[in-house]
Structures are given as structure tokens and as C-alpha cells.
CSV table of C-alpha atoms in Angstrom, one decimal:
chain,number,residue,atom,x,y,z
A,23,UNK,CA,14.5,7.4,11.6
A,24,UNK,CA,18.0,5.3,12.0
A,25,UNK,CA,17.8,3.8,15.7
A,26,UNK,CA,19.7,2.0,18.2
A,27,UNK,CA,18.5,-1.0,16.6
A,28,UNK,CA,20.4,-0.3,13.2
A,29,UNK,CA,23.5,0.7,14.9
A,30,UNK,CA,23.2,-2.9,17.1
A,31,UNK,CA,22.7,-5.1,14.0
A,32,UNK,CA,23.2,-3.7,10.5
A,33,UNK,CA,26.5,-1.8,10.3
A,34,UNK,CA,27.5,-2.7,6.6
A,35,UNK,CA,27.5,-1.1,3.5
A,36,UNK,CA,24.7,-1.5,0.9
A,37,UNK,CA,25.9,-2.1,-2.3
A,38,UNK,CA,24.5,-2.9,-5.8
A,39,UNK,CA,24.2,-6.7,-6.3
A,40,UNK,CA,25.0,-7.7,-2.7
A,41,UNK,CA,22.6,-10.7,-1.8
A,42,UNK,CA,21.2,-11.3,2.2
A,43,UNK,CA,19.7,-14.3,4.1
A,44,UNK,CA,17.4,-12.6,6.6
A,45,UNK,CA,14.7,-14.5,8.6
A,46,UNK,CA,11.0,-14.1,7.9
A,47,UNK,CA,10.4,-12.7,10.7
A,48,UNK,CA,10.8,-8.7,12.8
A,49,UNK,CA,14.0,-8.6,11.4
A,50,UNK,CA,13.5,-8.3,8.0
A,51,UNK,CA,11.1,-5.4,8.5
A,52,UNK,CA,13.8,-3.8,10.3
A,53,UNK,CA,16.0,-4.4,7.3
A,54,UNK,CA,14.1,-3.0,4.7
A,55,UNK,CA,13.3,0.7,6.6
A,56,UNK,CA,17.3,0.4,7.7
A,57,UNK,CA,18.3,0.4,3.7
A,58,UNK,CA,15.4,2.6,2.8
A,59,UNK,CA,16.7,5.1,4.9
A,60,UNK,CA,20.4,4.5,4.4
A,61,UNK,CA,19.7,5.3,1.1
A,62,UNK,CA,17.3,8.3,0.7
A,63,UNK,CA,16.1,7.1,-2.2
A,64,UNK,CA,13.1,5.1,-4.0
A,65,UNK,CA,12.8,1.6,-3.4
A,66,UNK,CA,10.9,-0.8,-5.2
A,67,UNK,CA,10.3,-4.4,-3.4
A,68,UNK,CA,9.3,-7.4,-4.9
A,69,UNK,CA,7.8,-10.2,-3.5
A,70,UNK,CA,6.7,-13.5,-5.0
A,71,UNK,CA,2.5,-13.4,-4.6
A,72,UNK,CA,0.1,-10.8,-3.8
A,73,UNK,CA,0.0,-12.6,-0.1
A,74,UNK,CA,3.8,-11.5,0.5
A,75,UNK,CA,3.1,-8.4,-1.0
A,76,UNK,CA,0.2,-7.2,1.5
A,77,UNK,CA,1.4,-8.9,4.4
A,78,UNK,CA,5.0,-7.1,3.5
A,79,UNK,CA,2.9,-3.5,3.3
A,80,UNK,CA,0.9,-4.2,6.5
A,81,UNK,CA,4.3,-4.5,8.4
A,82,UNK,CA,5.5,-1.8,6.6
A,83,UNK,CA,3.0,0.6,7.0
A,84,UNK,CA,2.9,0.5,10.6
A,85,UNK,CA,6.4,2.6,10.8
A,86,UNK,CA,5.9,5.2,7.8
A,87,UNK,CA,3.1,6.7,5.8
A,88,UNK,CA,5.0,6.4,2.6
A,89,UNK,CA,4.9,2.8,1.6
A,90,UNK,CA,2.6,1.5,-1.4
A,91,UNK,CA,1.3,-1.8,-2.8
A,92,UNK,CA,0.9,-1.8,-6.1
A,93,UNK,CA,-1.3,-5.0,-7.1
A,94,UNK,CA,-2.9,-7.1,-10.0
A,95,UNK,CA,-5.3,-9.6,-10.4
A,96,UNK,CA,-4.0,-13.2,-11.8
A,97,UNK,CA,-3.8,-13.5,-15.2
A,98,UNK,CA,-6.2,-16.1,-15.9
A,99,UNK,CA,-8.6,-14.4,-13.4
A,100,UNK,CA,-8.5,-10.8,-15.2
A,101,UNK,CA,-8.9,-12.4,-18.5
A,102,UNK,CA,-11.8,-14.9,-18.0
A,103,UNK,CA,-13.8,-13.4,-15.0
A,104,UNK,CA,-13.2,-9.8,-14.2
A,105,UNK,CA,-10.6,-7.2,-12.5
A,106,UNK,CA,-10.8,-6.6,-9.2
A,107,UNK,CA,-11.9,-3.1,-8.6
A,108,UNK,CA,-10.1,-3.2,-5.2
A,109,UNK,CA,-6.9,-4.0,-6.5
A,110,UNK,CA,-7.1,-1.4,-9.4
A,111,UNK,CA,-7.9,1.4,-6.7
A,112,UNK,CA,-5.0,0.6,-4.7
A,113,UNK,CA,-2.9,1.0,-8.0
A,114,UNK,CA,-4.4,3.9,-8.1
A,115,UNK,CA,-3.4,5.2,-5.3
A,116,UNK,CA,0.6,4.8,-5.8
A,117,UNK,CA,0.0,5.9,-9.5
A,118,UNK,CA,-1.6,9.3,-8.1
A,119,UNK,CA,1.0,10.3,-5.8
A,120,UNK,CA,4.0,10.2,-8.4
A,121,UNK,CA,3.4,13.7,-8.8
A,122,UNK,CA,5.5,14.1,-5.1
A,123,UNK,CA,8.9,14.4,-4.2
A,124,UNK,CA,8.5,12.3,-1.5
A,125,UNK,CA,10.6,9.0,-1.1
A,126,UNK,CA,8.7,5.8,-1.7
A,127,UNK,CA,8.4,2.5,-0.3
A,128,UNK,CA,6.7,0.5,-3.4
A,129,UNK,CA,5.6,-3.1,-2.9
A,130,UNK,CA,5.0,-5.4,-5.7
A,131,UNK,CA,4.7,-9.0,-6.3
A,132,UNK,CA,5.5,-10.9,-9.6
A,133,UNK,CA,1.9,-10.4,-11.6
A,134,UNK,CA,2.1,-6.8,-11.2
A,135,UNK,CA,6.2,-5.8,-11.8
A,136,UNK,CA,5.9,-7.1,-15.1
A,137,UNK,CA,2.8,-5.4,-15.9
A,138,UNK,CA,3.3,-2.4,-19.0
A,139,UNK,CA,2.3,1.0,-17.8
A,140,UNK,CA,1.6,4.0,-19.9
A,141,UNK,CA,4.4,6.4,-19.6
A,142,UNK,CA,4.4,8.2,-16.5
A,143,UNK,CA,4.6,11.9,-18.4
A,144,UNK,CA,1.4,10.4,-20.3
A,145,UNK,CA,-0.4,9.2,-16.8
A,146,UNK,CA,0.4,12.5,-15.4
A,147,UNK,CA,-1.1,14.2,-18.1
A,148,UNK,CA,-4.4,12.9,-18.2
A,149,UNK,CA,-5.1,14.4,-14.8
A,150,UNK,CA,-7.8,17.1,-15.5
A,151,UNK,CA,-7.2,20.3,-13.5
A,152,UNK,CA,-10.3,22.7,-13.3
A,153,UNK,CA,-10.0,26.6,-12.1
A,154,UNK,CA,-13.2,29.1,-11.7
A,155,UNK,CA,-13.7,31.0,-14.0
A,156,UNK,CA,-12.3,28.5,-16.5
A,157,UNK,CA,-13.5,27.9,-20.2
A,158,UNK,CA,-14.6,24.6,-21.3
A,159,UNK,CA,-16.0,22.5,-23.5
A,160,UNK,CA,-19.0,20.7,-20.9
A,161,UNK,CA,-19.7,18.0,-23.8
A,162,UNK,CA,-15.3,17.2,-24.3
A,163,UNK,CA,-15.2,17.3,-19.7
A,164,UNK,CA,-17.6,14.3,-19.9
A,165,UNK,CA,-15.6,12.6,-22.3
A,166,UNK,CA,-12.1,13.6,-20.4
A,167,UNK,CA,-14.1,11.9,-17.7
A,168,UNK,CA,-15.0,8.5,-19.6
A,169,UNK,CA,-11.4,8.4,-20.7
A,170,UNK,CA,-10.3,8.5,-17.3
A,171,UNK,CA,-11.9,6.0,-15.7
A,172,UNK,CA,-15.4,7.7,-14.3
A,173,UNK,CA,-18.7,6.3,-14.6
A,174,UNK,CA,-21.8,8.2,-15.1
A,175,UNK,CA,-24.7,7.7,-12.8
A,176,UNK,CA,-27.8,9.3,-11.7
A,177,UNK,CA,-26.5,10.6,-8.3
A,178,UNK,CA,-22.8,10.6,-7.2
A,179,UNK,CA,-21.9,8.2,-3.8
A,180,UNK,CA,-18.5,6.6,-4.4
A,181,UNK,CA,-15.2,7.5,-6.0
A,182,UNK,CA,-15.3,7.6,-9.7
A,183,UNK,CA,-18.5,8.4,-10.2
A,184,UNK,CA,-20.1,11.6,-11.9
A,185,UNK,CA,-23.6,12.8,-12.6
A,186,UNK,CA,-25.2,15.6,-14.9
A,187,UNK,CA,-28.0,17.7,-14.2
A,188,UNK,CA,-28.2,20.5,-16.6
A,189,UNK,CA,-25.4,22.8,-15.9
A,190,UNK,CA,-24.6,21.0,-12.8
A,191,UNK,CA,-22.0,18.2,-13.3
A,192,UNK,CA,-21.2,16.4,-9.7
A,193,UNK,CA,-18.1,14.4,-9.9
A,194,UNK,CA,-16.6,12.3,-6.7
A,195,UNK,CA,-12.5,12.4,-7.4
A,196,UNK,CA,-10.0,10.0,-6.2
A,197,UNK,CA,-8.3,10.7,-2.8
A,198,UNK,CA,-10.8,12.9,-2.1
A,199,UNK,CA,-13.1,12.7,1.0
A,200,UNK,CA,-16.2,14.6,-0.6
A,201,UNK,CA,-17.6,14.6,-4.2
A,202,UNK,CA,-17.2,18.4,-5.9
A,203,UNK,CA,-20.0,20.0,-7.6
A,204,UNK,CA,-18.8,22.3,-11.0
A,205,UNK,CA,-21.6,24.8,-11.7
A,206,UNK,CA,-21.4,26.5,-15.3
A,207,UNK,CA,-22.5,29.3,-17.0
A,208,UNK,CA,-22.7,28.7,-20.7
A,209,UNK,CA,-19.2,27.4,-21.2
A,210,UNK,CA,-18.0,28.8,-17.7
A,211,UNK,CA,-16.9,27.0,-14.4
A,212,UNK,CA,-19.0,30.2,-12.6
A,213,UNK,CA,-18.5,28.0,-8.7
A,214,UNK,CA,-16.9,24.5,-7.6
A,215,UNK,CA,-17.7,23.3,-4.4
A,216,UNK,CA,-17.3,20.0,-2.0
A,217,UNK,CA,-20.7,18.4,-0.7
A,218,UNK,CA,-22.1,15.9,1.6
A,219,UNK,CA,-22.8,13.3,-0.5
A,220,UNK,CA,-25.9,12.1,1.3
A,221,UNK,CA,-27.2,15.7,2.5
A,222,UNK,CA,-26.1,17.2,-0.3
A,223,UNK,CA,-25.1,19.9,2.0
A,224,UNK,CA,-22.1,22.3,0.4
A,225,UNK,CA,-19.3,21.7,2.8
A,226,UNK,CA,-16.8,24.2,1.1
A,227,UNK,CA,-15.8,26.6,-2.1
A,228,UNK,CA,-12.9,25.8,-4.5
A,229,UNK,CA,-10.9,27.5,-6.3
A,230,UNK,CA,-8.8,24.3,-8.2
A,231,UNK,CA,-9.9,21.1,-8.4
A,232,UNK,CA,-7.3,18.2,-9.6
A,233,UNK,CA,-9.4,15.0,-10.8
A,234,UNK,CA,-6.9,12.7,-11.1
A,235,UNK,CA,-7.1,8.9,-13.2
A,236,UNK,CA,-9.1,5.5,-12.1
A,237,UNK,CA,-7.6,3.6,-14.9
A,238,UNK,CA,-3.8,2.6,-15.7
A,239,UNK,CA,-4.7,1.1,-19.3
A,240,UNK,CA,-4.5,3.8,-22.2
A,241,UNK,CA,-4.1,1.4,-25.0
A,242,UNK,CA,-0.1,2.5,-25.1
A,243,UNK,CA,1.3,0.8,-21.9
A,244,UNK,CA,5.0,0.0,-23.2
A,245,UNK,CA,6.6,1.2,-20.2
A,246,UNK,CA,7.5,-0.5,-16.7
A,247,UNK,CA,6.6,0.3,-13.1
A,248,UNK,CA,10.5,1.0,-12.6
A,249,UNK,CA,10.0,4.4,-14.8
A,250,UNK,CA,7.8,6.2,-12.1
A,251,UNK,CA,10.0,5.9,-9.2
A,252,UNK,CA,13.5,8.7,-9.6
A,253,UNK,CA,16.3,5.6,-10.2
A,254,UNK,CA,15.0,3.0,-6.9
A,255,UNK,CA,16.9,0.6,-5.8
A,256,UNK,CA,15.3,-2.7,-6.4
A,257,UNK,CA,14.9,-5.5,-3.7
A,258,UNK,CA,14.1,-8.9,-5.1
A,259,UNK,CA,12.8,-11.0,-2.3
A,260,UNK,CA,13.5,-14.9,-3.1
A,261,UNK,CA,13.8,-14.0,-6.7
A,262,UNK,CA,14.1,-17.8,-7.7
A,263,UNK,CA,10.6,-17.6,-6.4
A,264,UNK,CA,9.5,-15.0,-8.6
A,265,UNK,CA,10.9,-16.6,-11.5
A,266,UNK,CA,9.1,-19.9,-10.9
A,267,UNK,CA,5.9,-17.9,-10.8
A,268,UNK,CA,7.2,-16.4,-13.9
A,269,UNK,CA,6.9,-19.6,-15.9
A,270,UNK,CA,3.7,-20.1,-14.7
A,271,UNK,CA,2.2,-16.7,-15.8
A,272,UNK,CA,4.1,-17.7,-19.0
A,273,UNK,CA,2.4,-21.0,-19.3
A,274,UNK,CA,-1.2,-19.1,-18.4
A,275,UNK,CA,-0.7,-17.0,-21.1
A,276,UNK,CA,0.2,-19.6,-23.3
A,277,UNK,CA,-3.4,-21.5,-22.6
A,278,UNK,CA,-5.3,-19.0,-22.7
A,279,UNK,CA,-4.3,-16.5,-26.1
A,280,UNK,CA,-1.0,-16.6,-26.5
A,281,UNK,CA,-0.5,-12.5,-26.4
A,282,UNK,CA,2.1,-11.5,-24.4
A,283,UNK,CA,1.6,-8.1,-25.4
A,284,UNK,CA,0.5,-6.8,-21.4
A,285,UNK,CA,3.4,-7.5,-19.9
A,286,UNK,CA,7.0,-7.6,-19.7
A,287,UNK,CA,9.4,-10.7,-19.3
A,288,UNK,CA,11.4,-10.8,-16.1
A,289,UNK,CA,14.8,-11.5,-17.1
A,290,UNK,CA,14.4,-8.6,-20.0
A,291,UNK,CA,12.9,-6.0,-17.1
A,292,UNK,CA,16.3,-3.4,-16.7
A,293,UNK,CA,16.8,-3.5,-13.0
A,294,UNK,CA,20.3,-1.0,-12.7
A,295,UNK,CA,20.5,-1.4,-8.4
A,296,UNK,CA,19.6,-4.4,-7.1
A,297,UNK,CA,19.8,-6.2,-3.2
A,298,UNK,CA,19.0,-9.9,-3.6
A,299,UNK,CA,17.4,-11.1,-0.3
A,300,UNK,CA,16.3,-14.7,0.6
A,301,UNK,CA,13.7,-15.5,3.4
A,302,UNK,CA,13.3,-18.8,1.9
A,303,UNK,CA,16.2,-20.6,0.7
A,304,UNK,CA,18.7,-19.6,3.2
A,305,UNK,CA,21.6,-22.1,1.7
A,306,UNK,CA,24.5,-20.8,-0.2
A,307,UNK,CA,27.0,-18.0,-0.4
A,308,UNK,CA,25.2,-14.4,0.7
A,309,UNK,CA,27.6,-11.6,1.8
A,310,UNK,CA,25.4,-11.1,5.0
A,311,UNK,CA,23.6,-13.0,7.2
A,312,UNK,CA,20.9,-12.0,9.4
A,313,UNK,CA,19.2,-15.2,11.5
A,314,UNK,CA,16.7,-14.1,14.1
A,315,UNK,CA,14.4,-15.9,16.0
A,316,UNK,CA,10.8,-14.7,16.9
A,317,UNK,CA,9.8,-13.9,20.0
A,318,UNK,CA,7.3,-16.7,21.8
A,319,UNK,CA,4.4,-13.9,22.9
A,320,UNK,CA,3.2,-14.1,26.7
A,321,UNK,CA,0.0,-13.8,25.8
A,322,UNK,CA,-1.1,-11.4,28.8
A,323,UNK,CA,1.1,-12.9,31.2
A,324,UNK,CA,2.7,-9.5,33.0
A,325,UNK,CA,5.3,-11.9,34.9
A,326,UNK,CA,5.9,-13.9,31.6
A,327,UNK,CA,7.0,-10.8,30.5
A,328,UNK,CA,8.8,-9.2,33.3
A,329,UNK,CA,11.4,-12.3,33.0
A,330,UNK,CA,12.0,-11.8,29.3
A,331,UNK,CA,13.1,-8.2,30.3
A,332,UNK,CA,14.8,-9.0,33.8
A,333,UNK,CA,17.5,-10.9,31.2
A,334,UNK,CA,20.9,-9.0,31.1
A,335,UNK,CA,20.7,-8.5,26.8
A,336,UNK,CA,17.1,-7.6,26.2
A,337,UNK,CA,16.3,-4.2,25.1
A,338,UNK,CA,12.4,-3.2,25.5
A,339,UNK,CA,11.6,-1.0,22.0
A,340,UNK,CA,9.1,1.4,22.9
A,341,UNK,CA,7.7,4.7,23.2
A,342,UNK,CA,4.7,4.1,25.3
A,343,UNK,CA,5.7,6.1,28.3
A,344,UNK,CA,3.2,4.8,30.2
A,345,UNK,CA,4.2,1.1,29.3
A,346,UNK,CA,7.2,1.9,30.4
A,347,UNK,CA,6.3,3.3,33.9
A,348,UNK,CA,5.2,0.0,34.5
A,349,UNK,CA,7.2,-1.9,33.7
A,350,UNK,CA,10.1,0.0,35.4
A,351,UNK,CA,8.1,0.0,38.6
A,352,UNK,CA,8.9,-3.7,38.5
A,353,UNK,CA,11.9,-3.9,37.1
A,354,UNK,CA,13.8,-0.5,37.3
A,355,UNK,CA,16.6,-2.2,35.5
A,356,UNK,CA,15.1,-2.5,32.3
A,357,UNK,CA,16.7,-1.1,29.1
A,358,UNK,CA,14.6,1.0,27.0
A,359,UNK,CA,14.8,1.6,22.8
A,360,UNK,CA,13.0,4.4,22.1
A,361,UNK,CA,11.1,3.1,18.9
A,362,UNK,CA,8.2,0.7,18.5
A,363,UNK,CA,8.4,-2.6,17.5
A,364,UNK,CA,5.6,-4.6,15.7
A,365,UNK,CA,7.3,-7.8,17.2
A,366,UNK,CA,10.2,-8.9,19.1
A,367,UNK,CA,12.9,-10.9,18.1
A,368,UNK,CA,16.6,-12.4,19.1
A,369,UNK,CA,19.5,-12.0,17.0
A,370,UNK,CA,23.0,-12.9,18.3
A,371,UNK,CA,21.4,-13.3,21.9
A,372,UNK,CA,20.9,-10.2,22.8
A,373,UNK,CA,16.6,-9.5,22.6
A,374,UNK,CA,15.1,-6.8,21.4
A,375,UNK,CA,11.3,-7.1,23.4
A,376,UNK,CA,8.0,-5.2,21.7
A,377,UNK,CA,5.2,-4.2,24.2
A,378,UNK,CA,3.5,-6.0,21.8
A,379,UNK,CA,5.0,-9.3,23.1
A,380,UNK,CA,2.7,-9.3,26.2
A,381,UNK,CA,-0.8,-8.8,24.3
A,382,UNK,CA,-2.4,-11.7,22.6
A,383,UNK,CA,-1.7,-11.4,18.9
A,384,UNK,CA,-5.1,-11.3,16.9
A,385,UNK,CA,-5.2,-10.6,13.1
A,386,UNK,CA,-3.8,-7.3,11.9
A,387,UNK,CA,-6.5,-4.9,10.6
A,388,UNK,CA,-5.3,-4.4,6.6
A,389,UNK,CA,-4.3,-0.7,5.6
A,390,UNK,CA,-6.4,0.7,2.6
A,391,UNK,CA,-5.5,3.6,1.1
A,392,UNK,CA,-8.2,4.4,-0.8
A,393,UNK,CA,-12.3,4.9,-0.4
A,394,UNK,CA,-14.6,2.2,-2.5
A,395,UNK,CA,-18.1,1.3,-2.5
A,396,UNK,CA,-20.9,3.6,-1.0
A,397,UNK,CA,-20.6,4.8,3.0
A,398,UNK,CA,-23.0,4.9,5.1
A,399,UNK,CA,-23.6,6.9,8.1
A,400,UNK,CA,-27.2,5.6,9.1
A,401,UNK,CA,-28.0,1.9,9.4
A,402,UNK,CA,-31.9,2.3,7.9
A,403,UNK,CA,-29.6,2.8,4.6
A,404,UNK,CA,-28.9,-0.5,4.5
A,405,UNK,CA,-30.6,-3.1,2.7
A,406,UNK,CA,-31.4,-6.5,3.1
A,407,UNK,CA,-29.1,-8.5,1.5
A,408,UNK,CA,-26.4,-5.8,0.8
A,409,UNK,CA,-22.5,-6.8,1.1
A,410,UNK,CA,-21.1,-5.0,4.4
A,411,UNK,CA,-17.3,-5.4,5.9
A,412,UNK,CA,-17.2,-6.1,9.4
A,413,UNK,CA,-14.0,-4.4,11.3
A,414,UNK,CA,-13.2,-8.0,13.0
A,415,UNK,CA,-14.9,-10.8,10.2
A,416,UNK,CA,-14.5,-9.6,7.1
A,417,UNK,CA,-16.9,-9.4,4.6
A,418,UNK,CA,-20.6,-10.8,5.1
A,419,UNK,CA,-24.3,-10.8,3.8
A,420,UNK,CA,-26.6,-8.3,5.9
A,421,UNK,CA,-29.4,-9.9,7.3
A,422,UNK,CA,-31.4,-7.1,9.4
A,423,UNK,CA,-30.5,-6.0,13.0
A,424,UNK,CA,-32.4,-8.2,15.9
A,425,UNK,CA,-32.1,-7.3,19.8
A,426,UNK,CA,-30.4,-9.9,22.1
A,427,UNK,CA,-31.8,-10.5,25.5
């Protein structure tokens, strides 16, 4: 995916231990996919605070498909409230794709790189694989099940769920869009099959069924989120940063109970290939520099825009052919990058323009790789009362629907 772009700004050779000032801006995106793919290998990012973290994997995401965040909650929150569900799912969802060759983009902020992992041959053994025709023991299944993070109800809706009727046992796996019903005979998987969960239609036979962990706590967690990625290069983002949040986890644990036993110290974490990269303090001696400025957006304003591109060192990045018609029926002058930019951005005076430039920013809609909570695909099923995410507010209370006149 190497582009004009990288050739214009980052020809240099990534080494171990090199350390970058890069503005917090386009840039920096561009940086990160330009050593990911210089590389071909894992990468492992981290950030300072969950914020960095998801606002890093929103960029991120919008350029490949294989990116993760990998979250926790804040110490003192996890131990004297709750976990967050959410976060633990979207754990989840980098923990259950280890079994793939693919090369990762892995996001993490302070709270979670230190956090001690069960090794990752154990994790990937405690995925239960089932097979028609299959012998098993129904009463040591439910069991697997507990163990593993599922809950037992009376009727499956969400992911991680199960329910037993009879010789029926329904169980809703992770990453998948349907729960599977495993009939039995005796001792016997006789049929497996998805199902509407609402219906409770059969949508298809299986053959195999993979139901893979909701948890990522089996009592012997001595290992480091480093171990599941095939030898990453590590990116520590304003790692003086990290440390100082370091102390403070330190001086949490210190209030609260004094057992360090969850999680690793920084300094002690083995990191063997490391970039150091500073968006924040951007004094002192780094081996590359990389100062862009951000692109003031137009905000709808076509001519606004036209003048931006009409300039003699601005590139416009993008593959909407039909944005580009346009524009090059006003300006047939224009130079075109064929790759999409999130934003636009300067660097040594020569601009590299997004289409995104001309629209109105509004808030990015947050990527989440993972189904929780119970769908709905009638309204009646809601309830007074009930929690509810709207696509453009966030989360609210649902209070009834009324008709506007």
C-alpha cells in the first residue's frame, strides 16, 4: 500500500532505537502505515491513555482492516466498581484473531501493555472446537463454557450467552453474527445449526463450530501482550508520557492493596525493536523530524477549495473519480494522488489536499469490532426506559416514540 506520499516524505531507513518528532496531526497517521508496511511485520503501538489509544485506532482503521485496540479499564475503576464489558470485548476481539497469519496493527495504551496475559498456547487452547457426530460429555461442555467466559440464561440474544433445554444447548459465540444450536443424542452432537435469534428460524447447518474465549483472566496470567504478536516492532508514542502514567498506576496500586501481582512494570517489560516517537515534547535530539501543519478545512466552500488546489505544490489524495471530475472541470491543472486521505496537511510547503478538506468535519463514528448487548430489529421490542445508542448522540434513555407535526 506504499504511495506517492511515502516516496515524497519518508525516504529513510527504520531502524531499532531511532526516535522521531512527528506532528499530531495527518502526518503521523501516514507515518505509522509507511513503517508498518516497510516492515511486513507486527507492530505494537503504544500510547499514553485509552483517549490516544481509540482516537489513534479510529484514524487507523479507516486505511486497513487489520488494526486492533486492545483496552483496559483504570485500575482503581476495575477494582472498586466493575470492568467494563465493552472494553473486555474489544480485547476479545484482537485476542481471537491470533490464531491468523495476518500482520497486525495493535494499539495499546499504558493500563493495558502492562497487563499479564495467560500464555497465548494456553488462550488458544481453551477455544472449544465441536464437529457432528462428535462425542461429549453435555454436563463437562457447560462447564468448558463457564470457564470461558459464557453465561447461562433462559433464552440466548447476545454474545456469550448459552441456554439448555433438554438435549438442546443454544450457545451465541464470539465474532459470530447468529447464535448455533448443538442438538445431541445421548452423548452425540447428532446436528449444529445457526438461527435467528429472535425467530428462532434455522438459518444454516454446520459441520464445525469454533467457540472461541470471552475472558483473558485464567488465574495464570504471567505473560505480556508482546508474546502474541510474531517478534513486533514496538512504537512508544511520548513514552515519558507513559511513564508518568506509570507512577500513577503504581501509586493506585499502592492505595488501594498493595498487589502488584496483575501487571507488569514498564521499565522491566522486554521490548527487543523499538521506534521512539514524540507528538508532544518535540525539543531535543531525534534522528528525524517530521513538522506538518493541518489543513484549515473550507467547510463547504467549493471556491475555498478550488484555490487550495489551483497552488503550484498541492497534491489532491483521492480516489473518488467522481470528486475528481469535478474538480478537474474547474481546474484541469490539478495533481491527483491516487489514495485517500482522512485529512490534509503541509509539510515542507508542498500540500497534500483530502476531499475531506471541503466537507464540514463532524465527529467520527467509532469503529467496533465486536457485537454487545441485545439487537433489535423491531421498535415495539423496546422498552420504556431501556439504554439505546443513537448513530449521531451517543448513548440515551428511551422514552417512547411521539409524532411531530
Amino acid at each position: 500500500m506504499k504511495n506517492e506520499i511515502y516516496k515524497n516524505i519518508f525516504n529513510f531507513n527504520i531502524e531499532n532505537d531511532i526516535k522521531l518528532s512527528v506532528s499530531n496531526n495527518e502526518i503521523y497517521n501516514q507515518l505509522i502505515l509507511y513503517i508498518f508496511f516497510s516492515l511486513q511485520s507486527d507492530l505494537i503501538i503504544l500510547v499514553p491513555t485509552l483517549s490516544d489509544a481509540n482516537k489513534l485506532f479510529n484514524n487507523l482503521k479507516t486505511y486497513i482492516s487489520n488494526v486492533y485496540i486492545f483496552p483496559e479499564d483504570d485500575y482503581l475503576t476495575k477494582k472498586a466498581i466493575a470492568s467494563s464489558d465493552d472494553l473486555l470485548f474489544m480485547r476479545m476481539n484482537f485476542l481471537n484473531s491470533i490464531d491468523t497469519n495476518d500482520k497486525k496493527i495493535l494499539i495499546c495504551h499504558v493500563n493495558s501493555f502492562i497487563k499479564k496475559l495467560p500464555a497465548k498456547s494456553e488462550y488458544l487452547s481453551k477455544s472449544i472446537k465441536l464437529s457432528n457426530g462428535q462425542i461429549i460429555d453435555r454436563s463437562e461442555f457447560l462447564k468448558e463454557l463457564d470457564s470461558i467466559g459464557y453465561k447461562k440464561e433462559s433464552l440466548v440474544t447476545s454474545v456469550g450467552e448459552y441456554a439448555v433445554r433438554g438435549f438442546v444447548i443454544d450457545v451465541y459465540p464470539f465474532q459470530q453474527d447468529h447464535p448455533v444450536r448443538i442438538d445431541f443424542f445421548d452423548n452425540e452432537i447428532s446436528n449444529m445449526s445457526f438461527f435467528d435469534e429472535y425467530s428462532q428460524r434455522t438459518i444454516k447447518d454446520e459441520e464445525t463450530i469454533l467457540i472461541k474465549p470471552l475472558i483473558d483472566n485464567f488465574n495464570t496470567n504471567v505473560n505480556s501482550i508482546i508474546e502474541y504478536l510474531n517478534k513486533p516492532f514496538t512504537i512508544l508514542q511520548d513514552y515519558n508520557q507513559c511513564q508518568n502514567i506509570m507512577k500513577n498506576i503504581v501509586d493506585q496500586i499502592k492505595y488501594y492493596d498493595n498487589d502488584f501481582s496483575e501487571i507488569f512494570f514498564l521499565n522491566d517489560m522486554k521490548i527487543d525493536k523499538k521506534i521512539n516517537i514524540d507528538l508532544i515534547d518535540n525539543t531535543g535530539n531525534y534522528d528525524y523530524v517530521f513538522a506538518a501543519k493541518s489543513i484549515v478545512n473550507c467547510k463547504n466552500d467549493f471556491d475555498c477549495f478550488l484555490n487550495l488546489i489551483k497552488d503550484q505544490s498541492t497534491y489532491l489524495c483521492t480516489t473518488n473519480v467522481n470528486f475528481i471530475e469535478k474538480v478537474k472541470k474547474s481546474y484541469d491543472k490539478a495533481k491527483i494522488i491516487n489514495f485517500d486521505l482522512n485529512s490534509g496537511f503541509i509539510y515542507k510547503d508542498v500540500t497534500y489536499l483530502s476531499d475531506n478538506d471541503l466537507i464540514e468535519k463532524r465527529e467520527k463514528d467509532t469503529f467496533y469490532n465486536y457485537k454487545f448487548g441485545k439487537k433489535i430489529k423491531d421498535i415495539e421490542k423496546l422498552n420504556i426506559g431501556d439504554y439505546v445508542v443513537h448513530k449521531n448522540h451517543g448513548i440515551g434513555i428511551y422514552r417512547g416514540v411521539s409524532t411531530i407535526t
